[in-house]
Amino acid sequence: MIIFNTDIDNTMIYSYRHDIGKEKICAEIYQGRQISFMTPKTARLLKEISEKILIVPTTTRTTEQYERVNLGIGRVKYALTCNGGILLRDGKEDTDWYRQSLNLIENSYTELKKSQKILEKDINRSFEVRNIRELFIFTKSREPESTVKILKESTDEKLLDVFSNGAKVYAVPKTLNKGAAVKRFKKFIGADSVIAAGDSEFDISMLNAADTAIAPERLSKFSVLTDNAILVSDDRIFSEEILKHILNIIS
């Protein structure tokens, strides 16, 4: 069995702010607005691949945020949300997986609470501080670099990863990453190999844990990727290039 662990945002679907051409298919509706899209070619290739291998969306989105997304392939059998902390099976949360995730981050619990208190007092914060299912902390900042610096100086870097993605700021236990989730799920399902694709810092551990990884060239400029990585030119539509590579791999 081959698994395709794929990030969602900017990997399979794109915000309305992202130019993917005039022809596009709505992939997400929020509060009555169409906010995310995919290209027709992505939709066609994704459907073709879904008939051949197991596609497992692997995202930092919460379960509620993930459920807004329509990839055009029906309800997938499995999905990993909350950075891999939650496993959905036929759309329902696997309680054993979640309990194991909490056990994995037990040593980081004090640092998570500390980061939450620090962020609540941060003058640069522009959004509420959210504790996502007791798994990680999230907020937004007007000065994300400054907020990240404060967090890193005040928490144990051996236990927490602290970083920003645009205005978004995260404090995540080092044991709760997509790479760990990929390894857990590969063993859980008894797969032979894993193909992974992703575009951001969240995805690096997943890419490096996979047997074959597909990433945009820009990601390799600030992070070390293993030799198994296929790099896609930044001037191409990433989702389409990923799926073309996968079809070549599995043919």
GROMACS .gro file of C-alpha atoms in nm:
model
  251
    1MET     CA    1   0.000   0.000   0.000
    2ILE     CA    2   0.117   0.352  -0.086
    3ILE     CA    3   0.005   0.649   0.125
    4PHE     CA    4  -0.002   1.006  -0.001
    5ASN     CA    5   0.019   1.240   0.300
    6THR     CA    6  -0.058   1.585   0.169
    7ASP     CA    7  -0.075   1.926   0.326
    8ILE     CA    8  -0.384   2.121   0.218
    9ASP     CA    9  -0.333   2.499   0.210
   10ASN     CA   10  -0.105   2.621  -0.069
   11THR     CA   11  -0.041   2.257  -0.153
   12MET     CA   12  -0.375   2.131  -0.284
   13ILE     CA   13  -0.596   2.438  -0.245
   14TYR     CA   14  -0.528   2.811  -0.255
   15SER     CA   15  -0.673   3.120  -0.091
   16TYR     CA   16  -0.874   3.361  -0.305
   17ARG     CA   17  -0.574   3.594  -0.272
   18HIS     CA   18  -0.355   3.349  -0.466
   19ASP     CA   19  -0.357   3.373  -0.846
   20ILE     CA   20  -0.409   3.026  -0.991
   21GLY     CA   21  -0.573   3.142  -1.312
   22LYS     CA   22  -0.926   3.238  -1.413
   23GLU     CA   23  -1.053   2.880  -1.433
   24LYS     CA   24  -1.084   2.750  -1.078
   25ILE     CA   25  -1.307   2.533  -0.861
   26CYS     CA   26  -1.431   2.636  -0.517
   27ALA     CA   27  -1.280   2.412  -0.249
   28GLU     CA   28  -1.391   2.592   0.067
   29ILE     CA   29  -1.685   2.805   0.178
   30TYR     CA   30  -1.673   2.997   0.506
   31GLN     CA   31  -1.958   3.212   0.637
   32GLY     CA   32  -2.119   3.205   0.295
   33ARG     CA   33  -1.805   3.318   0.110
   34GLN     CA   34  -1.591   3.118  -0.129
   35ILE     CA   35  -1.243   3.149   0.022
   36SER     CA   36  -1.031   2.866  -0.123
   37PHE     CA   37  -0.995   2.718  -0.469
   38MET     CA   38  -0.823   2.450  -0.674
   39THR     CA   39  -0.744   2.432  -1.043
   40PRO     CA   40  -0.949   2.204  -1.270
   41LYS     CA   41  -0.631   2.012  -1.352
   42THR     CA   42  -0.562   1.955  -0.981
   43ALA     CA   43  -0.917   1.828  -0.932
   44ARG     CA   44  -0.888   1.588  -1.226
   45LEU     CA   45  -0.547   1.451  -1.126
   46LEU     CA   46  -0.641   1.421  -0.759
   47LYS     CA   47  -0.948   1.215  -0.849
   48GLU     CA   48  -0.738   0.989  -1.070
   49ILE     CA   49  -0.480   0.935  -0.797
   50SER     CA   50  -0.744   0.875  -0.528
   51GLU     CA   51  -0.852   0.566  -0.721
   52LYS     CA   52  -0.500   0.420  -0.703
   53ILE     CA   53  -0.347   0.508  -0.366
   54LEU     CA   54  -0.460   0.613  -0.017
   55ILE     CA   55  -0.477   0.993   0.015
   56VAL     CA   56  -0.443   1.120   0.372
   57PRO     CA   57  -0.486   1.498   0.414
   58THR     CA   58  -0.235   1.603   0.681
   59THR     CA   59  -0.294   1.953   0.811
   60THR     CA   60  -0.245   2.194   1.099
   61ARG     CA   61  -0.608   2.298   1.055
   62THR     CA   62  -0.847   2.201   1.331
   63THR     CA   63  -1.101   1.931   1.251
   64GLU     CA   64  -1.371   2.197   1.209
   65GLN     CA   65  -1.156   2.396   0.965
   66TYR     CA   66  -1.062   2.082   0.775
   67GLU     CA   67  -1.426   1.979   0.734
   68ARG     CA   68  -1.494   2.299   0.538
   69VAL     CA   69  -1.263   2.176   0.261
   70ASN     CA   70  -1.395   1.990  -0.042
   71LEU     CA   71  -1.118   1.820  -0.242
   72GLY     CA   72  -1.366   1.677  -0.489
   73ILE     CA   73  -1.292   1.313  -0.403
   74GLY     CA   74  -1.566   1.256  -0.147
   75ARG     CA   75  -1.501   1.190   0.220
   76VAL     CA   76  -1.155   1.040   0.249
   77LYS     CA   77  -1.109   0.732   0.466
   78TYR     CA   78  -0.844   0.894   0.688
   79ALA     CA   79  -0.726   1.247   0.765
   80LEU     CA   80  -0.479   1.392   1.013
   81THR     CA   81  -0.571   1.729   1.162
   82CYS     CA   82  -0.427   1.953   1.436
   83ASN     CA   83  -0.072   1.893   1.308
   84GLY     CA   84  -0.124   1.518   1.330
   85GLY     CA   85  -0.264   1.517   1.682
   86ILE     CA   86  -0.610   1.411   1.562
   87LEU     CA   87  -0.688   1.114   1.335
   88LEU     CA   88  -1.021   1.111   1.154
   89ARG     CA   89  -1.154   0.773   1.041
   90ASP     CA   90  -1.453   0.807   0.807
   91GLY     CA   91  -1.496   1.160   0.944
   92LYS     CA   92  -1.495   1.061   1.312
   93GLU     CA   93  -1.216   1.124   1.560
   94ASP     CA   94  -1.017   0.821   1.673
   95THR     CA   95  -1.012   0.857   2.053
   96ASP     CA   96  -0.716   0.621   2.099
   97TRP     CA   97  -0.504   0.826   1.857
   98TYR     CA   98  -0.589   1.150   2.038
   99ARG     CA   99  -0.508   0.999   2.378
  100GLN     CA  100  -0.174   0.878   2.244
  101SER     CA  101  -0.106   1.228   2.108
  102LEU     CA  102  -0.167   1.381   2.452
  103ASN     CA  103   0.069   1.126   2.604
  104LEU     CA  104   0.336   1.215   2.347
  105ILE     CA  105   0.332   1.583   2.447
  106GLU     CA  106   0.299   1.531   2.823
  107ASN     CA  107   0.650   1.662   2.890
  108SER     CA  108   0.570   1.984   2.703
  109TYR     CA  109   0.248   2.065   2.886
  110THR     CA  110   0.404   2.312   3.132
  111GLU     CA  111   0.583   2.496   2.851
  112LEU     CA  112   0.261   2.516   2.651
  113LYS     CA  113   0.081   2.678   2.942
  114LYS     CA  114   0.371   2.917   2.990
  115SER     CA  115   0.362   3.019   2.623
  116GLN     CA  116  -0.013   3.077   2.647
  117LYS     CA  117   0.031   3.318   2.941
  118ILE     CA  118   0.314   3.502   2.765
  119LEU     CA  119   0.106   3.548   2.450
  120GLU     CA  120  -0.195   3.670   2.648
  121LYS     CA  121   0.024   3.958   2.775
  122ASP     CA  122   0.196   4.031   2.442
  123ILE     CA  123   0.126   4.390   2.334
  124ASN     CA  124   0.174   4.292   1.969
  125ARG     CA  125  -0.098   4.029   1.977
  126SER     CA  126  -0.382   4.100   1.732
  127PHE     CA  127  -0.599   3.794   1.794
  128GLU     CA  128  -0.718   3.579   2.082
  129VAL     CA  129  -0.485   3.312   2.216
  130ARG     CA  130  -0.618   2.968   2.132
  131ASN     CA  131  -0.521   2.643   2.297
  132ILE     CA  132  -0.597   2.394   2.021
  133ARG     CA  133  -0.730   2.079   2.186
  134GLU     CA  134  -0.453   2.095   2.450
  135LEU     CA  135  -0.211   2.013   2.166
  136PHE     CA  136  -0.061   2.350   2.068
  137ILE     CA  137  -0.103   2.726   2.107
  138PHE     CA  138  -0.202   2.967   1.831
  139THR     CA  139  -0.253   3.341   1.792
  140LYS     CA  140  -0.175   3.630   1.554
  141SER     CA  141   0.066   3.918   1.600
  142ARG     CA  142   0.121   4.259   1.445
  143GLU     CA  143   0.494   4.197   1.491
  144PRO     CA  144   0.529   3.819   1.458
  145GLU     CA  145   0.909   3.819   1.459
  146SER     CA  146   0.911   4.007   1.788
  147THR     CA  147   0.648   3.779   1.940
  148VAL     CA  148   0.840   3.469   1.832
  149LYS     CA  149   1.161   3.612   1.979
  150ILE     CA  150   0.995   3.673   2.316
  151LEU     CA  151   0.849   3.322   2.321
  152LYS     CA  152   1.176   3.156   2.228
  153GLU     CA  153   1.362   3.345   2.500
  154SER     CA  154   1.104   3.249   2.762
  155THR     CA  155   1.036   2.882   2.685
  156ASP     CA  156   1.241   2.564   2.661
  157GLU     CA  157   1.352   2.520   2.300
  158LYS     CA  158   1.418   2.152   2.368
  159LEU     CA  159   1.046   2.100   2.424
  160LEU     CA  160   0.870   2.358   2.205
  161ASP     CA  161   0.894   2.471   1.846
  162VAL     CA  162   0.802   2.839   1.819
  163PHE     CA  163   0.757   3.002   1.480
  164SER     CA  164   0.538   3.224   1.267
  165ASN     CA  165   0.365   3.187   0.933
  166GLY     CA  166   0.278   3.536   0.821
  167ALA     CA  167   0.094   3.699   1.110
  168LYS     CA  168   0.017   3.362   1.268
  169VAL     CA  169   0.226   3.252   1.566
  170TYR     CA  170   0.249   2.897   1.698
  171ALA     CA  171   0.395   2.719   1.999
  172VAL     CA  172   0.399   2.347   1.924
  173PRO     CA  173   0.551   2.057   2.121
  174LYS     CA  174   0.848   1.911   1.936
  175THR     CA  175   0.689   1.568   1.965
  176LEU     CA  176   0.374   1.690   1.788
  177ASN     CA  177   0.475   1.735   1.427
  178LYS     CA  178   0.359   1.603   1.095
  179GLY     CA  179   0.666   1.383   1.060
  180ALA     CA  180   0.583   1.197   1.381
  181ALA     CA  181   0.221   1.164   1.265
  182VAL     CA  182   0.330   1.022   0.928
  183LYS     CA  183   0.545   0.758   1.100
  184ARG     CA  184   0.266   0.671   1.343
  185PHE     CA  185   0.010   0.640   1.066
  186LYS     CA  186   0.237   0.436   0.839
  187LYS     CA  187   0.274   0.182   1.119
  188PHE     CA  188  -0.095   0.207   1.210
  189ILE     CA  189  -0.213   0.126   0.857
  190GLY     CA  190   0.072  -0.109   0.767
  191ALA     CA  191   0.175   0.083   0.456
  192ASP     CA  192   0.470  -0.005   0.236
  193SER     CA  193   0.572   0.350   0.147
  194VAL     CA  194   0.476   0.714   0.195
  195ILE     CA  195   0.473   1.000  -0.051
  196ALA     CA  196   0.440   1.342   0.115
  197ALA     CA  197   0.390   1.694  -0.018
  198GLY     CA  198   0.389   2.028   0.161
  199ASP     CA  199   0.495   2.388   0.121
  200SER     CA  200   0.575   2.531   0.467
  201GLU     CA  201   0.784   2.496   0.781
  202PHE     CA  202   0.506   2.282   0.931
  203ASP     CA  203   0.566   2.027   0.656
  204ILE     CA  204   0.942   1.981   0.678
  205SER     CA  205   0.931   1.698   0.931
  206MET     CA  206   0.667   1.522   0.721
  207LEU     CA  207   0.872   1.561   0.404
  208ASN     CA  208   1.179   1.422   0.575
  209ALA     CA  209   0.985   1.129   0.721
  210ALA     CA  210   0.844   1.020   0.384
  211ASP     CA  211   0.995   0.774   0.139
  212THR     CA  212   0.941   1.032  -0.136
  213ALA     CA  213   0.887   1.403  -0.072
  214ILE     CA  214   0.765   1.679  -0.302
  215ALA     CA  215   0.832   2.041  -0.206
  216PRO     CA  216   0.865   2.386  -0.366
  217GLU     CA  217   1.220   2.501  -0.437
  218ARG     CA  218   1.189   2.795  -0.196
  219LEU     CA  219   1.145   2.560   0.099
  220SER     CA  220   1.491   2.413   0.044
  221LYS     CA  221   1.648   2.759   0.073
  222PHE     CA  222   1.586   2.789   0.447
  223SER     CA  223   1.564   2.426   0.554
  224VAL     CA  224   1.756   2.106   0.493
  225LEU     CA  225   1.552   1.847   0.305
  226THR     CA  226   1.662   1.488   0.265
  227ASP     CA  227   1.783   1.344  -0.064
  228ASN     CA  228   1.440   1.193  -0.126
  229ALA     CA  229   1.293   1.537  -0.202
  230ILE     CA  230   1.167   1.631  -0.547
  231LEU     CA  231   1.181   2.009  -0.579
  232VAL     CA  232   0.922   2.193  -0.787
  233SER     CA  233   0.994   2.527  -0.953
  234ASP     CA  234   0.829   2.816  -0.769
  235ASP     CA  235   0.683   2.954  -1.092
  236ARG     CA  236   0.463   2.644  -1.141
  237ILE     CA  237   0.130   2.565  -0.979
  238PHE     CA  238   0.252   2.344  -0.698
  239SER     CA  239  -0.059   2.124  -0.668
  240GLU     CA  240  -0.050   2.029  -1.035
  241GLU     CA  241   0.322   1.950  -1.029
  242ILE     CA  242   0.284   1.733  -0.718
  243LEU     CA  243   0.016   1.520  -0.875
  244LYS     CA  244   0.200   1.483  -1.204
  245HIS     CA  245   0.505   1.355  -1.015
  246ILE     CA  246   0.292   1.111  -0.817
  247LEU     CA  247   0.135   0.969  -1.132
  248ASN     CA  248   0.485   0.911  -1.269
  249ILE     CA  249   0.588   0.739  -0.946
  250ILE     CA  250   0.292   0.502  -0.926
  251SER     CA  251   0.263   0.422  -1.299
   0.00000   0.00000   0.00000
